[in-house]
Structures are given as C-alpha cells and as structure tokens.
CSV table of C-alpha atoms in Angstrom, one decimal:
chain,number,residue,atom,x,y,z
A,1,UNK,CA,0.0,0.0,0.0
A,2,UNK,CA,1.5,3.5,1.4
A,3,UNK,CA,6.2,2.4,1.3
A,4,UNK,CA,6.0,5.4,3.9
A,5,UNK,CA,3.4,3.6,6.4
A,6,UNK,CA,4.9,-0.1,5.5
A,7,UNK,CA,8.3,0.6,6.4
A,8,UNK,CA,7.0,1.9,9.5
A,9,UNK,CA,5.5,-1.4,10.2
A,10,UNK,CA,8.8,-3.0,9.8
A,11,UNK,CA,9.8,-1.4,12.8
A,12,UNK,CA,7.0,-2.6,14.8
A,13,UNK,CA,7.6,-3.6,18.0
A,14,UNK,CA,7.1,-6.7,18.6
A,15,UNK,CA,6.0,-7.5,22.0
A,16,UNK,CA,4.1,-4.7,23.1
A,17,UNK,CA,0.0,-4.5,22.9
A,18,UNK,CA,0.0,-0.8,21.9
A,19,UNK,CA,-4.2,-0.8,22.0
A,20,UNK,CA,-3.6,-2.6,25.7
A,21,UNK,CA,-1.4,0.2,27.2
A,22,UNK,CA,-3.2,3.3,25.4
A,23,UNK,CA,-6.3,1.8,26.6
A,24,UNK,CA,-5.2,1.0,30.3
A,25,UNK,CA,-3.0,4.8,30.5
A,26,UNK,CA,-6.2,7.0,28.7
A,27,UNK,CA,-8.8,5.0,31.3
A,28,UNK,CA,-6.7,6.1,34.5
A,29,UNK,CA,-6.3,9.3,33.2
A,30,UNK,CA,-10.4,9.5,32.4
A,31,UNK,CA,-10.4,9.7,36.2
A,32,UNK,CA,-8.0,12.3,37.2
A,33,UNK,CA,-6.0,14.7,35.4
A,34,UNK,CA,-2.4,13.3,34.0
A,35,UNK,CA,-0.5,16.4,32.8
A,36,UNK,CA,2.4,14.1,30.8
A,37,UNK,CA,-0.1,13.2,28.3
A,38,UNK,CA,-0.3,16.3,26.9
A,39,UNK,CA,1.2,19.7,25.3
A,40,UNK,CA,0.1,23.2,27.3
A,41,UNK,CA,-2.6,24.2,24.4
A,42,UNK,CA,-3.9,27.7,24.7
A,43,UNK,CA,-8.1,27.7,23.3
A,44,UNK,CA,-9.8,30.2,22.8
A,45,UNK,CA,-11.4,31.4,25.8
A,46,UNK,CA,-14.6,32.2,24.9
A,47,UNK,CA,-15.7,28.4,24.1
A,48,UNK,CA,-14.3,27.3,27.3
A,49,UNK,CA,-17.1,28.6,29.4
A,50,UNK,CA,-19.5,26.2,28.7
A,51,UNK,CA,-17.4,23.6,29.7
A,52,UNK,CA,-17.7,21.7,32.8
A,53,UNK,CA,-13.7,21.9,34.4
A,54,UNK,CA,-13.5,18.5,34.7
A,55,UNK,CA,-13.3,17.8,31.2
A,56,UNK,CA,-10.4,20.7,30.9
A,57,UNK,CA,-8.6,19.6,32.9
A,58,UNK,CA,-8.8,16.4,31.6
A,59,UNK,CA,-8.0,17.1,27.6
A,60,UNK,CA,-4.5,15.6,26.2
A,61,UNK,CA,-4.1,17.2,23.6
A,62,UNK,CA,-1.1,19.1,22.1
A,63,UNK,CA,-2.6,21.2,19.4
A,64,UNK,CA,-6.1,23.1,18.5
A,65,UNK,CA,-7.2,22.2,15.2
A,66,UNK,CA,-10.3,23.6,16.1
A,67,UNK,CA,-8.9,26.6,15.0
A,68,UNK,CA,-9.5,25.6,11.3
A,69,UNK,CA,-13.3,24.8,11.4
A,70,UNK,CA,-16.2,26.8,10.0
A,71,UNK,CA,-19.8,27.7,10.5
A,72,UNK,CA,-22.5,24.6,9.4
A,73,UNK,CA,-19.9,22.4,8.8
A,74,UNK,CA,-20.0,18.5,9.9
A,75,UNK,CA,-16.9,17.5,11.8
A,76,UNK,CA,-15.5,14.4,12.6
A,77,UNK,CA,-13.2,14.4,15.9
A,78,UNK,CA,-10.9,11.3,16.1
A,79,UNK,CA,-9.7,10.0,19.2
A,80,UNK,CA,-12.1,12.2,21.0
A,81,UNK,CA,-11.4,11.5,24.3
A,82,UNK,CA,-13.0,13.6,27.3
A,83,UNK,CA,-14.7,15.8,24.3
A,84,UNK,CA,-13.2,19.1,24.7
A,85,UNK,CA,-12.6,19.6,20.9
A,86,UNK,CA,-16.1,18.2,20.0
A,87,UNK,CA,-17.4,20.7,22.3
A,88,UNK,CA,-15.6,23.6,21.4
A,89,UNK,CA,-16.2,22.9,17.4
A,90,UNK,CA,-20.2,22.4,18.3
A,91,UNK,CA,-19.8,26.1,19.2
A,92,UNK,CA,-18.0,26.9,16.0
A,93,UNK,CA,-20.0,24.8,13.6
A,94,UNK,CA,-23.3,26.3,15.3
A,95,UNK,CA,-26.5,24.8,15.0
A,96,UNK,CA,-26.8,24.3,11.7
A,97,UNK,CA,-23.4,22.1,11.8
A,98,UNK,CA,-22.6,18.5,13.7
A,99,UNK,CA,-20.2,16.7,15.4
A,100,UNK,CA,-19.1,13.8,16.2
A,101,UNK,CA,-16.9,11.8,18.2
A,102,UNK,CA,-15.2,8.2,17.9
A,103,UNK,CA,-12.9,6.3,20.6
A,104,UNK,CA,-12.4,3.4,21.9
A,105,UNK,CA,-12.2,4.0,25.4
A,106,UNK,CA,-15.2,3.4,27.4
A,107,UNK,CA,-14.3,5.6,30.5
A,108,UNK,CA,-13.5,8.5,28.0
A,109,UNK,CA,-16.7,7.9,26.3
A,110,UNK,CA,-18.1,7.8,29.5
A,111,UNK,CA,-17.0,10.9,30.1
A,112,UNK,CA,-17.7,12.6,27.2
A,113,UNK,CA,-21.2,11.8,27.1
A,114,UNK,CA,-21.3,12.8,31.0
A,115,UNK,CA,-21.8,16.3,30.0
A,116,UNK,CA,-23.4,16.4,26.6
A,117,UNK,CA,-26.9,17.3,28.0
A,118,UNK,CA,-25.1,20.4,30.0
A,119,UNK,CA,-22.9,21.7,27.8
A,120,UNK,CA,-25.7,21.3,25.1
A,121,UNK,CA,-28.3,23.1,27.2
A,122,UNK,CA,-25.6,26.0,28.0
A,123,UNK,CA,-24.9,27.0,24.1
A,124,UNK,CA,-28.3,26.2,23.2
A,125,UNK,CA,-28.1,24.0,21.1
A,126,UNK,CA,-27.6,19.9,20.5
A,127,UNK,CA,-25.5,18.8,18.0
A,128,UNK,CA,-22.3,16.5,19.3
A,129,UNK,CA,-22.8,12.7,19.2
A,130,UNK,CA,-20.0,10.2,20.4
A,131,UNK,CA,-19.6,6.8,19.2
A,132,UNK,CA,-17.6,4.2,20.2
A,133,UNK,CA,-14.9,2.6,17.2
A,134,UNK,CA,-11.5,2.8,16.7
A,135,UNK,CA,-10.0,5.3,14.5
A,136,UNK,CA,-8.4,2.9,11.8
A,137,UNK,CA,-11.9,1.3,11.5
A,138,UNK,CA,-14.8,4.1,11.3
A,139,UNK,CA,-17.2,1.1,9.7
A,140,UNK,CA,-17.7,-0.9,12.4
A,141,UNK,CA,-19.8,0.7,15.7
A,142,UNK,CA,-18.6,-1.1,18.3
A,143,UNK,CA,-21.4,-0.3,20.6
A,144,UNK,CA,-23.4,-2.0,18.3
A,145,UNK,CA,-20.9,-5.0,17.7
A,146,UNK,CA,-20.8,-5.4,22.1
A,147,UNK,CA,-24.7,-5.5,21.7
A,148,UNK,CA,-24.3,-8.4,18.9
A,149,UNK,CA,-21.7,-10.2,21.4
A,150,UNK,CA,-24.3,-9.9,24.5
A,151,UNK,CA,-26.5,-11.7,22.4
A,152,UNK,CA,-24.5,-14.1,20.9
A,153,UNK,CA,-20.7,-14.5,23.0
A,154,UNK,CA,-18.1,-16.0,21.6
A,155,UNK,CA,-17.8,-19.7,22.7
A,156,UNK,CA,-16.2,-21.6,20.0
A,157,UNK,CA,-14.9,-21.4,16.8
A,158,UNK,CA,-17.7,-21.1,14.7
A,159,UNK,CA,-19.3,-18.4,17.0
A,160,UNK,CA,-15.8,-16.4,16.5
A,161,UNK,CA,-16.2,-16.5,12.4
A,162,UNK,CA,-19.9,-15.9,12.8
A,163,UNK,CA,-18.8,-13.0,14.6
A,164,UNK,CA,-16.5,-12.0,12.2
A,165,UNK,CA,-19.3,-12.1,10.0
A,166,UNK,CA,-21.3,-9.8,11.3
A,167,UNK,CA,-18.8,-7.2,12.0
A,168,UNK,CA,-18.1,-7.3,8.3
A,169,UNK,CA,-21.9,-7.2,7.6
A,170,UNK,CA,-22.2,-4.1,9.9
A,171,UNK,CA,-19.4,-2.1,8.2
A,172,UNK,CA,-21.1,-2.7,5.0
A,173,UNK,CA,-24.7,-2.0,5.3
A,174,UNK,CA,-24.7,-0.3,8.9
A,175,UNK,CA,-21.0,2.1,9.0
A,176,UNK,CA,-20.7,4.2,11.7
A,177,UNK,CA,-18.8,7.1,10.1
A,178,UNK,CA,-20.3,7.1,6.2
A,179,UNK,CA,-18.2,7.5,3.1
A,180,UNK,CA,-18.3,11.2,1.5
A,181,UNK,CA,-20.1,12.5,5.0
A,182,UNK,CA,-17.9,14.7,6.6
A,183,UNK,CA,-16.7,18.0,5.8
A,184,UNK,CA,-13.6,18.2,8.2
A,185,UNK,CA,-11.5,15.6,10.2
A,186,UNK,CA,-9.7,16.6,13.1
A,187,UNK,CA,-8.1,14.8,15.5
A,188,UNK,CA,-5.7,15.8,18.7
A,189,UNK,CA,-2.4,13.9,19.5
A,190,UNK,CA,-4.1,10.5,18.6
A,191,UNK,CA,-2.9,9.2,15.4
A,192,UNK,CA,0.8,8.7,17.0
A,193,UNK,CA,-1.2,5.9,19.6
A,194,UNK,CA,-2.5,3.5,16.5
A,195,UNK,CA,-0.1,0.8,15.8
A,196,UNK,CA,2.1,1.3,12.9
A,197,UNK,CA,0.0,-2.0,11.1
A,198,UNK,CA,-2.9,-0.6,10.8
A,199,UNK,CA,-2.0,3.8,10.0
A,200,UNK,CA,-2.4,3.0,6.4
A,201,UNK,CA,-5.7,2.1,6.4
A,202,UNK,CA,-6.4,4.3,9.5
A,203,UNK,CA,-5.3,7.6,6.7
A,204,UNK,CA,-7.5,5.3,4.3
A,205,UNK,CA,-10.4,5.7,6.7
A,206,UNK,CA,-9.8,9.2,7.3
A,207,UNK,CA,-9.8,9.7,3.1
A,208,UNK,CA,-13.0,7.7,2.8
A,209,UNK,CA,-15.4,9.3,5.3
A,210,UNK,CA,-14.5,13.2,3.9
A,211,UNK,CA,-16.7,14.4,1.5
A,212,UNK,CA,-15.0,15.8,-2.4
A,213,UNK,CA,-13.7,19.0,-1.3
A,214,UNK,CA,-13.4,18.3,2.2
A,215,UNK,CA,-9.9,18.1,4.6
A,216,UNK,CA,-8.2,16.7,7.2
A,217,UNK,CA,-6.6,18.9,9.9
A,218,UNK,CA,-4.9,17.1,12.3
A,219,UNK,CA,-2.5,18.0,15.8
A,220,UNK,CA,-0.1,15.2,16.4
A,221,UNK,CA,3.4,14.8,18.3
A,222,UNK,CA,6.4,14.2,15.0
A,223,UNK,CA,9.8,13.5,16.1
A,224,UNK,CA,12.8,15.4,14.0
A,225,UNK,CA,14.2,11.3,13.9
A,226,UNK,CA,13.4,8.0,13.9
A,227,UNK,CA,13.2,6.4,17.2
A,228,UNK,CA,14.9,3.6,18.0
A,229,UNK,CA,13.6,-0.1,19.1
A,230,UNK,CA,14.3,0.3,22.5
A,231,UNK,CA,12.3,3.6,22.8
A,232,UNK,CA,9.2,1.5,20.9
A,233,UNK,CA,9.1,-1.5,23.0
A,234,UNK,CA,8.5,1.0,26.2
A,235,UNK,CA,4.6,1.0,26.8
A,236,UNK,CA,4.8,3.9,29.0
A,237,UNK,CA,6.6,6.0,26.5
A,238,UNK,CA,3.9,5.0,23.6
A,239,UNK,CA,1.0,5.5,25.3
A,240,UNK,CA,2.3,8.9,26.3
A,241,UNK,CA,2.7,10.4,23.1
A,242,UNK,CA,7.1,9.3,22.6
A,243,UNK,CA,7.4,6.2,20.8
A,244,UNK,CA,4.6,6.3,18.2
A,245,UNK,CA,5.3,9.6,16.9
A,246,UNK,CA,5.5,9.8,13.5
A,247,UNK,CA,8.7,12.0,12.0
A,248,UNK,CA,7.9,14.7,10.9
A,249,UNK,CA,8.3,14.0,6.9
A,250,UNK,CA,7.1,10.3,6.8
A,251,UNK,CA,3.8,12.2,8.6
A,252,UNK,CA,3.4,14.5,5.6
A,253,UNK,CA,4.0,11.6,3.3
A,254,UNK,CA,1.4,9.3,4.6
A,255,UNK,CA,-1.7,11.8,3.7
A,256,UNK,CA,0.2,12.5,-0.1
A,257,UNK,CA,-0.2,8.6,-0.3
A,258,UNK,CA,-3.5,8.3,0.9
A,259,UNK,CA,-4.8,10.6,-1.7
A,260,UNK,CA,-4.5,14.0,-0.3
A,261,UNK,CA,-3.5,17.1,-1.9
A,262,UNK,CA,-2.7,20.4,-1.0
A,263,UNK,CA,-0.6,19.3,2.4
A,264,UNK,CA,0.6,22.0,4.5
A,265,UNK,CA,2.5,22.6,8.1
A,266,UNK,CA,0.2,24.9,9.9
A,267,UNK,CA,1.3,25.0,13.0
A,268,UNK,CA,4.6,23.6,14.4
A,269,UNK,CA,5.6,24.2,17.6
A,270,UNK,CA,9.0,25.9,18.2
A,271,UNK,CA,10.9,23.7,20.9
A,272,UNK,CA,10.4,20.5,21.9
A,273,UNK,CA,7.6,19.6,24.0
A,274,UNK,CA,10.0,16.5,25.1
A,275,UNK,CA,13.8,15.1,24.3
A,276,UNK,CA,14.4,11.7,24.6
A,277,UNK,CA,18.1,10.2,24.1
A,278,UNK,CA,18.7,13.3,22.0
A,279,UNK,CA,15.6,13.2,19.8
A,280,UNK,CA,13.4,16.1,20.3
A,281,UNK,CA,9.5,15.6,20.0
A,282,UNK,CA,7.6,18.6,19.5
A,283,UNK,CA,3.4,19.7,18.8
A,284,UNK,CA,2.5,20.2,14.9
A,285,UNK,CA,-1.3,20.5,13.3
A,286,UNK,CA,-1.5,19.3,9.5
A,287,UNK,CA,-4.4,20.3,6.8
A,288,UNK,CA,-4.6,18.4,3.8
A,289,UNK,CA,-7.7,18.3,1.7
A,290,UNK,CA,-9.4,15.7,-0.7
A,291,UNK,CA,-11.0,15.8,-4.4
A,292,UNK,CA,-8.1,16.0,-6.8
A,293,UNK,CA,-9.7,12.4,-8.3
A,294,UNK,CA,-11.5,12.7,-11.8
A,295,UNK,CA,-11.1,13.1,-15.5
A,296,UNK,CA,-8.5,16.0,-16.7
A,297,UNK,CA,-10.4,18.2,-19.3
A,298,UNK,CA,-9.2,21.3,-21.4
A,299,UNK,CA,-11.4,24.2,-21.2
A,300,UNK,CA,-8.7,26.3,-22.4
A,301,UNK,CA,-7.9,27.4,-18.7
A,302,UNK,CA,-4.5,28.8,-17.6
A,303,UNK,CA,-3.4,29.7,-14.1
A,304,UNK,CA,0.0,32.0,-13.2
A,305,UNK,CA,1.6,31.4,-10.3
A,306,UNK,CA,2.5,34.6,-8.6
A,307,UNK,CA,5.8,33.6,-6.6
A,308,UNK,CA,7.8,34.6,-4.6
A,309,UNK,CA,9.5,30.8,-5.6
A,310,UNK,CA,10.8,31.0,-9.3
A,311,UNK,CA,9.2,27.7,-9.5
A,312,UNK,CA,7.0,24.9,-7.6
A,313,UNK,CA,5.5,21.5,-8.2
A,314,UNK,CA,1.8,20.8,-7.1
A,315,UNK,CA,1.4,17.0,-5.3
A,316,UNK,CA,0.1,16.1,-9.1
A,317,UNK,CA,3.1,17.0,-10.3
A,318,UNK,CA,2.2,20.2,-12.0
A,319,UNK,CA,5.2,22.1,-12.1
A,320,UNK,CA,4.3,26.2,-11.8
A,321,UNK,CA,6.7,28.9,-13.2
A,322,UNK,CA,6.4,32.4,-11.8
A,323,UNK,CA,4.9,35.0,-14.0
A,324,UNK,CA,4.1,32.1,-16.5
A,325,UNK,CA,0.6,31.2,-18.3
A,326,UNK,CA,0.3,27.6,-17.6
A,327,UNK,CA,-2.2,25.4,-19.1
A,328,UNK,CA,-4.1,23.2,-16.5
A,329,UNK,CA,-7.6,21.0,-16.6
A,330,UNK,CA,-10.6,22.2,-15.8
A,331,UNK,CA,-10.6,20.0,-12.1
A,332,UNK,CA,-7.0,21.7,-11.9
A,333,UNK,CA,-8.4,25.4,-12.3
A,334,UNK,CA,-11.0,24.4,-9.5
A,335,UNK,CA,-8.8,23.6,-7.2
A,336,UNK,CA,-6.2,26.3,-7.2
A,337,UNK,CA,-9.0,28.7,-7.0
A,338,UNK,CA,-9.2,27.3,-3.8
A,339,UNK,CA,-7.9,27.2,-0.4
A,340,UNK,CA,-4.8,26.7,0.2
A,341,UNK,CA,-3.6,27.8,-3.2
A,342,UNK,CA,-5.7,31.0,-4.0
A,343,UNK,CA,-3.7,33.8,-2.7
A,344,UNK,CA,-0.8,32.2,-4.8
A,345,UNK,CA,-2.4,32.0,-8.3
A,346,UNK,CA,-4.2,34.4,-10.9
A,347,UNK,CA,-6.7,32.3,-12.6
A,348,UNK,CA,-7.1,33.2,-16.3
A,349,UNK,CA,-10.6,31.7,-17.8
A,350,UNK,CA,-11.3,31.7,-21.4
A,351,UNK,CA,-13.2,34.6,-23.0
A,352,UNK,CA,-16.2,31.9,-24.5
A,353,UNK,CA,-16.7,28.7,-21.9
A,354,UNK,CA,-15.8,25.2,-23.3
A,355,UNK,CA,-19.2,23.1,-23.2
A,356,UNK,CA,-18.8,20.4,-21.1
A,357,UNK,CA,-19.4,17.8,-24.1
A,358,UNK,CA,-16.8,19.6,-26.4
A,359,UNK,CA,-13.9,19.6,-23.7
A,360,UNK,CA,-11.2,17.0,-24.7
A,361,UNK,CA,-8.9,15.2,-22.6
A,362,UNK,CA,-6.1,17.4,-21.2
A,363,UNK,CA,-2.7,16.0,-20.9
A,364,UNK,CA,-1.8,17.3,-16.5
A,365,UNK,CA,1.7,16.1,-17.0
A,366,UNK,CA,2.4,18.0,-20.0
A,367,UNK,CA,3.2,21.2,-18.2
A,368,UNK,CA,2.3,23.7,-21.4
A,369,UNK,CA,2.7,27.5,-21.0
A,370,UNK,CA,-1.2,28.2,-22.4
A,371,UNK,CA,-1.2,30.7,-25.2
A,372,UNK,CA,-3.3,33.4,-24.5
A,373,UNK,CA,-5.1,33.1,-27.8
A,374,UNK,CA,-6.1,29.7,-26.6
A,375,UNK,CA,-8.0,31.6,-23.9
A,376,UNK,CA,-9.2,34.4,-25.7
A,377,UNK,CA,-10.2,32.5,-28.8
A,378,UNK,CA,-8.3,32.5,-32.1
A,379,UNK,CA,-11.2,35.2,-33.9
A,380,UNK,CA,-10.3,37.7,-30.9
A,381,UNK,CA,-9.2,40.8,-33.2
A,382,UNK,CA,-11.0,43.3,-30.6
A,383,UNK,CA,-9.2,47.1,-30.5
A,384,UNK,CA,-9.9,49.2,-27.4
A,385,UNK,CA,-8.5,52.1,-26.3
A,386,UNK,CA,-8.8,53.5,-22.8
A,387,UNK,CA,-8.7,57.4,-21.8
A,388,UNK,CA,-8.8,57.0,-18.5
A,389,UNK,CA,-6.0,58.2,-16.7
A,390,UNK,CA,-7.0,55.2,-13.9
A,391,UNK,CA,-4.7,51.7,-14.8
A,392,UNK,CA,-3.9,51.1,-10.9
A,393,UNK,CA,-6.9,49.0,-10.3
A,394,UNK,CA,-9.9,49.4,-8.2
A,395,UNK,CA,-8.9,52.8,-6.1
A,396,UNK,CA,-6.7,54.5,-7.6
A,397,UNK,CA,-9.0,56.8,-8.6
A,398,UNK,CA,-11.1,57.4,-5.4
C-alpha cells in the first residue's frame, strides 16, 4: 500500500500491545488529570465557558485544530477523548453544523457523554454525538458489535467467524462514520497511539469518510528522527505520546499517499515539547484536503503562479513557473481557485466557456505555457482604447 506507512510497520515492535497500554494509561487518566499526556494548548477562551472543568482539565491534547473549522460544517473528531474539541467545534459549527466523536475507550466515552446534555443546554443547542470505534476502522460501531456479542458470545470457533461475520456485515450496510459524509477531520495527539500496522488504512479511513472538497486537519506529536527499538518497546513511552510519533516527513508523506493534496505545516511548535536520548518531540497541526480524483479536461484554462519561488511543483506533479501562463484542466483550475492555493495564483478563464461535451482530454503532466489566444479565442481581433487616466486598479481613482 503506502512504502512510507509499511516501512513503519517494519519497525513494529514486537512484543508490546500498543491498544492494551493506550487503553489502560487514557482509562486512569479519564479519572483524574495526567499532565504528561499532553502539550500546554492555549483555546480560545470564549468556548471554554461552557465547559464543565473536569473535562479541561482532563484534555491531552497538544494542538487546536479547532482553529481551522467553520460555520455549518460536519466535523468528525478522532480520538475524542474527554470531548473538549467536540465541544468547542459544536460552538463553531453552530447549530446548523454536527459533530461527532469516535474512541475506543469506554471511560473516555463515558466521560464525554457525561456532560453532553449540559454543555448542550448551555450554548443552546444539540449537536455533538460520540460513538464508540476505533479510528483505523470508522465502519464498524462497536457499541453495536458489544450489543451483537451480548447476544451471541463467543464460545467456540464457529461463533468467532460468525462474529466475524457480522462485524463485516455491519461495516457494510450499517457504517458508523459514512463515506463522503464529513466535511472536516480533526483529530488531537491521537494518530501517534495506532499501531504502525494498521496507519495506512487508518489515513485510508480518514480519506474515505470526507466528503469531495473536504480536509483533514490534524494536531499530532512528529519527532525530528526516527526512534529507536528500544524507545518503541517501552509501553509507557507510547502510550504517552514518545514512541509512536511519527517524523515529521514520513507524517506528511502518509496523507500524499493516501490521496491527499494540498498538504501543508500549519502550526509547528518551536521547541520541543520533550527530548528523549537526544531526539526532540515537538506539537505540529497538518491540513490536507481531498478531491483531486476525476477526468482532466481542457477548457482552455491557464493559471499564473505569482511567486515569490521562481518555481514549484503541485502533489500532481504540476510544475508552476512564476509570472508564466500555464495550461491546466478544468478540475486543476477548481482547485487552485481554492484554499490553500488561491492567494498564490491568478486564474485566467477563457473569454467563451468550453461546453462540457466539447472539452477534450487534457494531458496534466504536460506542463504547457497556455497561449493566451487559446484563452481568448483565435477570432479575438477586438481594438480598445482606454482614456482614463486610472490603470492602478480598483482605487486609484477614489
């Protein structure tokens, strides 16, 4: 699948029960407040005050992707813990967005769910559910599964593959988290705690529930190298946040090979959070978004790139040269009229639209400088003078 995510399972360790010791260290710290799992995050105040105490003090989180979230949006929190982010996007998303939260832990869920009815009532609104899954599967709800198991334990062999069975059945025509249903996925120093077998189908997961158009933005502890066996086999050390950190490049590679596009550092955090035999471990919140997929079409677009690089290469492998009119795809044009490309490129439509059914298929690798009669039409022979003495743009003559 992903070289980036299976070389990391190659250095798996290999007699540690990562889910075991997250599950066991994130349950004792559901009950009182452990302040080595986390980062010191600073929220915005203002969404804090509907929020019982208890579950501040008891966030672990080391970043605030919350930050990146928008009015009637759906958002999907991963890992969610206590609920602290779910709450604080409800606020941002209003009432007229949702949000939801998986993990597997029962007492966080536990306490999550504690408080949705007050923290609800206090903003006036309802719109955070919590479900219990684990972030690498988003099909399967295990509440639902445990109900199945009460029913029908596990005594034998044929009851296990019957099991099986129905778990399968469940992520097929029951899934918890939908495909193409979520607008944004965020998630809080989590994704470091899966076990290295299962990240590339836990970025799959993450690509399959967002919706075209949609992104991931995600706060997670990267190391600056990669940490050694002995380091990986300490349960303490994973659950906390140290051994499963991704470095820092492989973490950017792993949503480029899931599909993602557009992958930027948005926050990195300036010294270490923690050093560890001379490896430093430090806070840093990814957005990457999704919907580069589809047929390339000419419609006679160009974009210009408008620097300050002489040159730069899109995740497609659209290379862009400063000041130059390069010829793109119709899907291409959408995109870099978009977030997080738009305040670095002048789009230049055609003069007449290209009918859908009279577009033909557009070469994205071919990397063309569009000549501007392409885009104003080969007939264009218009002559215009101006006597204005305005050429500045939009005020210069106010």
């Amino acid at each position: 699948m992903s070289d980036v995510l299976e070389s990391m399972g190659e250095r798996l360790p290999g007699n540690m029960d990562v889910e075991k010791a997250v599950r066991e260290r994130y349950s004792e710290a559901s009950q009182a407040a452990e302040p080595a799992l986390c980062c010191p995050v600073q929220y915005d105040v203002k969404y804090l005050d509907a929020l019982p105490q208890e579950l501040i003090e008891r966030d672990y989180g080391c970043g605030d992707p919350s930050r990146y979230l928008a009015v009637g949006e759906t958002v999907l929190d991963l890992g969610s813990g206590g609920g602290k982010i779910c709450y604080i996007a409800s606020q941002i998303v209003g009432a007229e967005g949702k949000v939801l939260g998986v993990d597997m832990n029962d007492d966080m869920l536990a306490l999550a769910r504690q408080h949705r009815q007050q923290v609800g009532d206090a903003i006036g609104y309802h719109n955070v559910t919590f479900h219990k899954g684990r972030i690498q599967d988003l099909a399967l709800d295990l509440d639902r599964f445990d109900e199945h198991l009460r029913r029908q334990p596990i005594q034998s062999s044929g009851t296990w593959l019957e099991a099986e069975a129905e778990a399968d059945r469940m992520r097929r025509d029951e899934s918890m988290i939908q495909s193409d249903s979520v607008d944004v996925v965020v998630s809080n120093c989590v994704l470091n705690l899966v076990d290295y077998r299962h990240r590339a189908q836990m970025f799959n997961e993450i690509f399959r529930v967002l919706r075209r158009g949609g992104r991931a933005v995600i706060s997670d502890i990267v190391s600056d190298e990669t940490i050694p066996e002995r380091l990986r086999q300490d349960p303490k050390l994973w659950s906390g946040c140290i051994s499963g950190a991704f470095v820092e490049d492989e973490f950017l590679a792993a949503f480029q090979q899931a599909g993602f596009y557009g992958i930027e550092i948005v926050d990195r955090q300036e010294e270490a959070w923690a050093t560890v035999d001379g490896i430093d471990f430090r806070s840093m919140t990814v957005r990457a978004f999704k919907g580069k997929d589809g047929p390339c079409l000419d419609h006679n677009q160009a974009v210009i790139y408008q620097g300050p690089w002489k040159q730069v290469m899109d995740d497609d492998g659209h290379i862009l040269r400063r000041g130059t009119r390069t010829a793109v795809c119709e899907k291409t044009f959408q995109i870099y009229g978009r977030a997080p490309y738009q305040d670095q490129i002048i789009s230049v439509p055609p003069r007449t639209p290209v009918p859908p059914e009279a577009a033909r298929t557009f070469d994205c690798h071919r990397g063309d400088v569009r000549d501007p009669r392409e885009t104003k039409g080969s007939d264009f022979n218009l002559t215009q003078l101006n006597d204005s003495d305005c050429c500045g743009g939009e005020k210069c003559c106010e």
